[in-house]
Amino acid sequence: MRVFITGASGWIGSAVVPELLGAGHQVVGLARSDASAAALTAAGAEVRRGTLDDLDTLRSAAADSDGVIHLAFKHDIAFSGGFEAAADADRRAIDTFGEALAGSDRPFLIASGTLGLAPGQVATEQDGQPSAPLGAHWTGGLAKRLANAHATAALAERGVRSSIVRLPPTVHGDGDHGFLATVVAIAREKGVSGYIGDGANRWPAVHRSDAAHLFRLALESAPVGSTLHAVADEGVLIRSVAEVIGRHLAVPVASINPDDAAGHFTWLAPFLGMDSPTSSAHTRELLGWQPTQPGLIDDLDKGHYFATPSS
């Protein structure tokens, strides 16, 4: 296939691109900067210059493709108070892709998330569907992003082979600058590796390479309207994560009172306190996906999260 990818030079996209190329697909990546364009060219992909707001560019690129993978999201504004605006931009892109692909039966994949789907319970692919009840925390930008996933699934009724790939809060690996790297940076800055309360809350996780493999399988064969979970570790104790970080940084490991969590972890506190174990049993059965890379704790123990800039 000739596949158009937004976010192609990002953390997930830069693993998806070689995964697709290695399987014989052609890749066209959206690039908003010279650096992104150069990275895509070096990886062997074609470049389409533009941004997520260039709807005419998105429409044209989708029309010229055999499938679309939409990975871009305005994380820079989402986590600085503009989550709703980021979700609105995401919805405009999804609607544009839907219009371009309508009636074609071509695949259209988006990235979504697992965090908060069924707090305190093991979430499955059936949670977070339009008919499933949601907790009170699903408001504002979170609610809008979930609605975007529902809108993507609904494109099945318009002749698009749409599917949603939900990613856990940590997609880990060497070079990660996301949630887990932020937790490490906070521990280094504060001189203590903290967890909230008793640290018994759980996060699902997946290695970046395993996530990329699932995106390829979904592109090639996911049934229309599928919701998939890119989850390798069903639920890792946050306390266990803090213990590994403390050992590698040689700092004490300590509980942070929930009342003090916002001061200690800043914007990350609401996410780090969630208990969101997640299953991928249905996804594995449906597509034969089997993660092969190190789990979260083993990957942390490799040490690359603790390298300092000078090293």
Short mmCIF file of C-alpha atoms in Angstrom, two decimals:
data_model
loop_
_atom_site.label_atom_id
_atom_site.label_comp_id
_atom_site.label_asym_id
_atom_site.label_seq_id
_atom_site.Cartn_x
_atom_site.Cartn_y
_atom_site.Cartn_z
CA MET A 1 0.00 0.00 0.00
CA ARG A 2 0.87 3.66 -0.35
CA VAL A 3 0.26 4.92 3.19
CA PHE A 4 -0.03 8.52 4.35
CA ILE A 5 1.01 9.09 7.97
CA THR A 6 0.60 12.15 10.16
CA GLY A 7 3.03 12.37 13.05
CA ALA A 8 5.37 10.24 10.97
CA SER A 9 8.53 11.69 12.52
CA GLY A 10 7.22 11.54 16.09
CA TRP A 11 7.93 8.97 18.79
CA ILE A 12 5.42 6.41 17.51
CA GLY A 13 5.54 7.39 13.86
CA SER A 14 9.31 7.03 13.60
CA ALA A 15 8.85 3.36 14.53
CA VAL A 16 5.79 2.82 12.34
CA VAL A 17 7.55 4.14 9.21
CA PRO A 18 10.35 1.51 9.13
CA GLU A 19 7.85 -1.18 10.17
CA LEU A 20 5.76 -0.42 7.09
CA LEU A 21 8.70 0.03 4.75
CA GLY A 22 10.15 -3.27 5.91
CA ALA A 23 6.90 -5.00 4.98
CA GLY A 24 7.00 -3.57 1.44
CA HIS A 25 4.64 -0.63 1.82
CA GLN A 26 5.33 2.89 0.54
CA VAL A 27 5.13 5.68 3.10
CA VAL A 28 4.32 9.36 2.68
CA GLY A 29 4.82 11.33 5.88
CA LEU A 30 3.46 14.73 6.85
CA ALA A 31 6.28 17.07 7.87
CA ARG A 32 5.85 20.53 9.35
CA SER A 33 9.56 21.33 9.68
CA ASP A 34 12.81 20.89 7.79
CA ALA A 35 14.07 18.57 10.53
CA SER A 36 11.02 16.32 10.25
CA ALA A 37 11.31 16.26 6.47
CA ALA A 38 14.99 15.31 6.68
CA ALA A 39 14.25 12.52 9.17
CA LEU A 40 11.55 11.07 6.93
CA THR A 41 13.76 11.24 3.85
CA ALA A 42 16.59 9.51 5.72
CA ALA A 43 14.17 6.76 6.78
CA GLY A 44 13.18 6.14 3.15
CA ALA A 45 9.76 7.80 3.17
CA GLU A 46 8.33 10.45 0.87
CA VAL A 47 7.56 13.84 2.36
CA ARG A 48 4.39 15.92 2.19
CA ARG A 49 4.98 19.32 3.75
CA GLY A 50 2.23 20.78 5.89
CA THR A 51 0.65 20.83 9.34
CA LEU A 52 -2.38 19.28 10.99
CA ASP A 53 -4.27 22.50 10.27
CA ASP A 54 -3.63 22.31 6.50
CA LEU A 55 -6.87 20.49 5.75
CA ASP A 56 -6.51 20.77 1.96
CA THR A 57 -3.12 19.08 2.22
CA LEU A 58 -4.55 16.30 4.40
CA ARG A 59 -7.47 15.80 2.00
CA SER A 60 -5.23 15.60 -1.06
CA ALA A 61 -2.70 13.28 0.57
CA ALA A 62 -5.44 10.93 1.76
CA ALA A 63 -7.06 10.85 -1.67
CA ASP A 64 -3.70 9.86 -3.19
CA SER A 65 -3.13 7.05 -0.70
CA ASP A 66 -4.24 3.45 -0.20
CA GLY A 67 -4.58 4.03 3.52
CA VAL A 68 -4.04 6.63 6.26
CA ILE A 69 -2.54 6.37 9.75
CA HIS A 70 -3.26 9.45 11.85
CA LEU A 71 -0.77 9.71 14.73
CA ALA A 72 -0.30 13.48 15.07
CA PHE A 73 -1.80 15.28 18.05
CA LYS A 74 -1.00 18.74 19.36
CA HIS A 75 0.59 17.54 22.58
CA ASP A 76 2.45 20.82 22.97
CA ILE A 77 -0.78 22.71 23.60
CA ALA A 78 -2.71 19.77 25.08
CA PHE A 79 -0.52 19.59 28.17
CA SER A 80 -0.21 23.34 28.64
CA GLY A 81 -3.90 24.03 29.19
CA GLY A 82 -5.18 23.61 25.65
CA PHE A 83 -6.38 20.01 25.57
CA GLU A 84 -9.79 20.95 24.16
CA ALA A 85 -8.21 22.99 21.37
CA ALA A 86 -5.91 20.07 20.54
CA ALA A 87 -8.89 17.70 20.47
CA ASP A 88 -10.80 20.11 18.21
CA ALA A 89 -7.90 20.20 15.74
CA ASP A 90 -7.77 16.41 15.86
CA ARG A 91 -11.49 16.23 15.03
CA ARG A 92 -11.10 18.51 12.01
CA ALA A 93 -8.34 16.27 10.68
CA ILE A 94 -10.40 13.11 11.27
CA ASP A 95 -13.43 14.59 9.51
CA THR A 96 -11.25 15.63 6.58
CA PHE A 97 -9.77 12.15 6.25
CA GLY A 98 -13.24 10.65 6.49
CA GLU A 99 -14.47 12.80 3.62
CA ALA A 100 -11.49 11.90 1.44
CA LEU A 101 -11.76 8.15 2.09
CA ALA A 102 -15.56 7.78 2.09
CA GLY A 103 -16.79 4.92 -0.08
CA SER A 104 -13.29 3.60 -0.76
CA ASP A 105 -13.08 0.74 1.79
CA ARG A 106 -9.51 1.89 2.41
CA PRO A 107 -8.02 1.63 5.92
CA PHE A 108 -7.94 4.62 8.25
CA LEU A 109 -6.27 4.23 11.66
CA ILE A 110 -6.03 6.70 14.51
CA ALA A 111 -4.15 6.61 17.79
CA SER A 112 -6.16 6.95 20.98
CA GLY A 113 -5.51 6.15 24.65
CA THR A 114 -6.32 3.60 27.35
CA LEU A 115 -5.80 5.75 30.46
CA GLY A 116 -8.97 6.19 32.49
CA LEU A 117 -11.20 3.85 30.49
CA ALA A 118 -12.30 1.82 33.52
CA PRO A 119 -10.50 3.08 36.65
CA GLY A 120 -9.74 0.35 39.17
CA GLN A 121 -10.75 -2.42 36.79
CA VAL A 122 -9.03 -4.16 33.91
CA ALA A 123 -10.24 -2.26 30.85
CA THR A 124 -11.02 -4.16 27.66
CA GLU A 125 -11.59 -3.12 24.08
CA GLN A 126 -15.31 -2.94 24.87
CA ASP A 127 -14.83 -0.17 27.43
CA GLY A 128 -15.09 3.40 26.18
CA GLN A 129 -17.49 2.48 23.41
CA PRO A 130 -20.51 4.77 22.76
CA SER A 131 -22.81 2.43 24.68
CA ALA A 132 -20.47 1.98 27.66
CA PRO A 133 -20.90 4.12 30.81
CA LEU A 134 -18.10 6.58 31.54
CA GLY A 135 -16.78 8.02 34.77
CA ALA A 136 -17.16 11.64 35.85
CA HIS A 137 -13.57 12.41 34.77
CA TRP A 138 -14.56 12.19 31.10
CA THR A 139 -15.07 15.90 30.55
CA GLY A 140 -13.53 18.66 28.45
CA GLY A 141 -10.67 17.61 26.20
CA LEU A 142 -10.70 13.99 27.37
CA ALA A 143 -14.36 13.65 26.42
CA LYS A 144 -13.73 15.31 23.07
CA ARG A 145 -10.84 13.00 22.24
CA LEU A 146 -12.97 9.97 23.08
CA ALA A 147 -15.71 11.39 20.85
CA ASN A 148 -13.09 11.64 18.08
CA ALA A 149 -12.47 7.91 18.39
CA HIS A 150 -16.21 7.27 18.19
CA ALA A 151 -16.42 9.45 15.08
CA THR A 152 -13.60 7.44 13.51
CA ALA A 153 -15.36 4.14 14.20
CA ALA A 154 -18.56 5.57 12.75
CA LEU A 155 -16.80 6.10 9.42
CA ALA A 156 -17.34 2.38 8.88
CA GLU A 157 -20.89 3.33 7.91
CA ARG A 158 -19.48 5.55 5.15
CA GLY A 159 -17.35 2.89 3.50
CA VAL A 160 -14.09 3.46 5.36
CA ARG A 161 -12.20 0.55 7.00
CA SER A 162 -11.61 2.56 10.12
CA SER A 163 -10.01 1.34 13.33
CA ILE A 164 -8.77 2.80 16.60
CA VAL A 165 -5.48 1.77 18.18
CA ARG A 166 -5.47 2.68 21.87
CA LEU A 167 -2.04 3.28 23.34
CA PRO A 168 -1.15 2.99 27.04
CA PRO A 169 0.20 6.04 28.91
CA THR A 170 3.76 4.85 28.49
CA VAL A 171 5.00 3.70 25.10
CA HIS A 172 8.55 3.07 26.21
CA GLY A 173 11.92 2.56 24.58
CA ASP A 174 15.31 4.16 24.05
CA GLY A 175 14.77 7.82 23.15
CA ASP A 176 11.40 8.23 24.90
CA HIS A 177 10.65 11.80 26.01
CA GLY A 178 7.08 11.16 27.20
CA PHE A 179 5.41 10.42 30.52
CA LEU A 180 8.04 8.00 31.81
CA ALA A 181 10.96 10.26 30.91
CA THR A 182 9.15 13.08 32.73
CA VAL A 183 8.79 10.93 35.86
CA VAL A 184 12.53 10.24 35.74
CA ALA A 185 13.31 13.94 35.27
CA ILE A 186 11.16 14.88 38.27
CA ALA A 187 12.90 12.28 40.45
CA ARG A 188 16.28 13.64 39.41
CA GLU A 189 15.22 17.24 40.07
CA LYS A 190 13.52 16.57 43.42
CA GLY A 191 16.12 14.13 44.71
CA VAL A 192 13.42 11.57 45.48
CA SER A 193 11.64 8.97 43.37
CA GLY A 194 8.04 9.40 44.34
CA TYR A 195 4.74 7.63 43.92
CA ILE A 196 1.31 8.84 44.99
CA GLY A 197 -0.25 7.31 48.10
CA ASP A 198 0.61 3.63 48.41
CA GLY A 199 1.71 3.40 44.78
CA ALA A 200 -0.55 0.41 44.18
CA ASN A 201 -2.17 1.97 41.13
CA ARG A 202 -1.26 0.33 37.84
CA TRP A 203 -0.31 1.56 34.38
CA PRO A 204 -0.40 -0.54 31.22
CA ALA A 205 2.61 -0.22 28.95
CA VAL A 206 4.02 -1.24 25.57
CA HIS A 207 7.38 -1.03 23.86
CA ARG A 208 7.42 1.32 20.89
CA SER A 209 8.44 -1.42 18.44
CA ASP A 210 5.57 -3.68 19.52
CA ALA A 211 3.13 -0.79 19.11
CA ALA A 212 4.45 -0.12 15.61
CA HIS A 213 3.95 -3.75 14.68
CA LEU A 214 0.32 -3.59 15.78
CA PHE A 215 -0.28 -0.52 13.62
CA ARG A 216 0.97 -2.47 10.60
CA LEU A 217 -1.21 -5.47 11.37
CA ALA A 218 -4.21 -3.19 11.81
CA LEU A 219 -3.50 -1.40 8.54
CA GLU A 220 -3.31 -4.67 6.68
CA SER A 221 -6.13 -6.66 8.21
CA ALA A 222 -8.10 -5.08 11.07
CA PRO A 223 -11.86 -5.59 10.58
CA VAL A 224 -13.81 -2.43 9.92
CA GLY A 225 -14.69 -0.47 13.04
CA SER A 226 -12.18 -2.30 15.26
CA THR A 227 -10.95 -0.98 18.59
CA LEU A 228 -7.52 -2.39 19.40
CA HIS A 229 -5.31 -2.24 22.50
CA ALA A 230 -1.55 -1.89 22.01
CA VAL A 231 -0.86 -3.19 25.51
CA ALA A 232 1.94 -5.57 26.46
CA ASP A 233 2.10 -5.07 30.26
CA GLU A 234 -1.46 -5.19 31.57
CA GLY A 235 -0.69 -3.23 34.72
CA VAL A 236 2.66 -2.26 36.26
CA LEU A 237 2.61 -0.93 39.82
CA ILE A 238 3.66 2.72 39.88
CA ARG A 239 5.50 1.96 43.12
CA SER A 240 7.58 -0.63 41.26
CA VAL A 241 8.43 1.96 38.61
CA ALA A 242 9.50 4.41 41.33
CA GLU A 243 11.70 1.75 42.92
CA VAL A 244 13.61 1.09 39.70
CA ILE A 245 14.04 4.83 39.13
CA GLY A 246 15.27 5.33 42.69
CA ARG A 247 17.81 2.54 42.32
CA HIS A 248 19.23 3.88 39.06
CA LEU A 249 19.37 7.51 40.23
CA ALA A 250 20.58 6.54 43.73
CA VAL A 251 17.82 8.60 45.35
CA PRO A 252 15.34 7.57 48.06
CA VAL A 253 11.94 6.18 47.10
CA ALA A 254 9.03 7.75 48.94
CA SER A 255 5.27 8.09 49.01
CA ILE A 256 3.90 11.49 48.07
CA ASN A 257 0.72 12.50 49.89
CA PRO A 258 -2.13 12.86 47.37
CA ASP A 259 -2.67 16.42 48.64
CA ASP A 260 0.92 17.25 47.69
CA ALA A 261 0.98 15.39 44.37
CA ALA A 262 0.22 18.42 42.19
CA GLY A 263 3.08 20.34 43.75
CA HIS A 264 5.51 17.45 43.29
CA PHE A 265 4.50 16.05 39.89
CA THR A 266 2.89 19.23 38.43
CA TRP A 267 0.76 18.49 35.32
CA LEU A 268 1.58 14.79 35.48
CA ALA A 269 -0.08 14.25 38.88
CA PRO A 270 -3.65 13.49 37.68
CA PHE A 271 -2.35 10.91 35.22
CA LEU A 272 0.21 9.33 37.55
CA GLY A 273 -2.46 8.74 40.18
CA MET A 274 -4.79 6.78 37.91
CA ASP A 275 -5.28 3.05 38.29
CA SER A 276 -5.85 1.85 34.72
CA PRO A 277 -4.85 -1.77 34.10
CA THR A 278 -5.77 -2.73 30.55
CA SER A 279 -6.16 -6.00 28.66
CA SER A 280 -5.26 -6.65 25.03
CA ALA A 281 -6.60 -10.22 24.92
CA HIS A 282 -9.15 -9.48 22.21
CA THR A 283 -6.59 -7.63 20.07
CA ARG A 284 -4.11 -10.50 20.29
CA GLU A 285 -6.74 -13.04 19.32
CA LEU A 286 -8.11 -10.90 16.50
CA LEU A 287 -4.84 -10.03 14.78
CA GLY A 288 -2.35 -12.55 16.18
CA TRP A 289 -0.32 -9.74 17.71
CA GLN A 290 2.29 -10.92 20.22
CA PRO A 291 4.60 -8.40 21.88
CA THR A 292 8.24 -9.51 21.77
CA GLN A 293 10.14 -6.55 23.24
CA PRO A 294 11.15 -6.01 26.89
CA GLY A 295 8.41 -5.07 29.35
CA LEU A 296 8.42 -1.73 31.14
CA ILE A 297 10.44 -2.73 34.22
CA ASP A 298 13.03 -4.63 32.14
CA ASP A 299 13.33 -1.68 29.76
CA LEU A 300 13.84 0.74 32.65
CA ASP A 301 16.54 -1.53 34.00
CA LYS A 302 18.48 -1.26 30.72
CA GLY A 303 19.48 2.20 31.89
CA HIS A 304 18.86 4.38 28.84
CA TYR A 305 16.22 6.45 30.67
CA PHE A 306 18.91 7.59 33.10
CA ALA A 307 21.58 8.79 30.71
CA THR A 308 22.44 12.43 31.29
CA PRO A 309 22.85 14.89 28.39
CA SER A 310 26.63 14.93 28.87
CA SER A 311 26.82 11.16 28.47
#
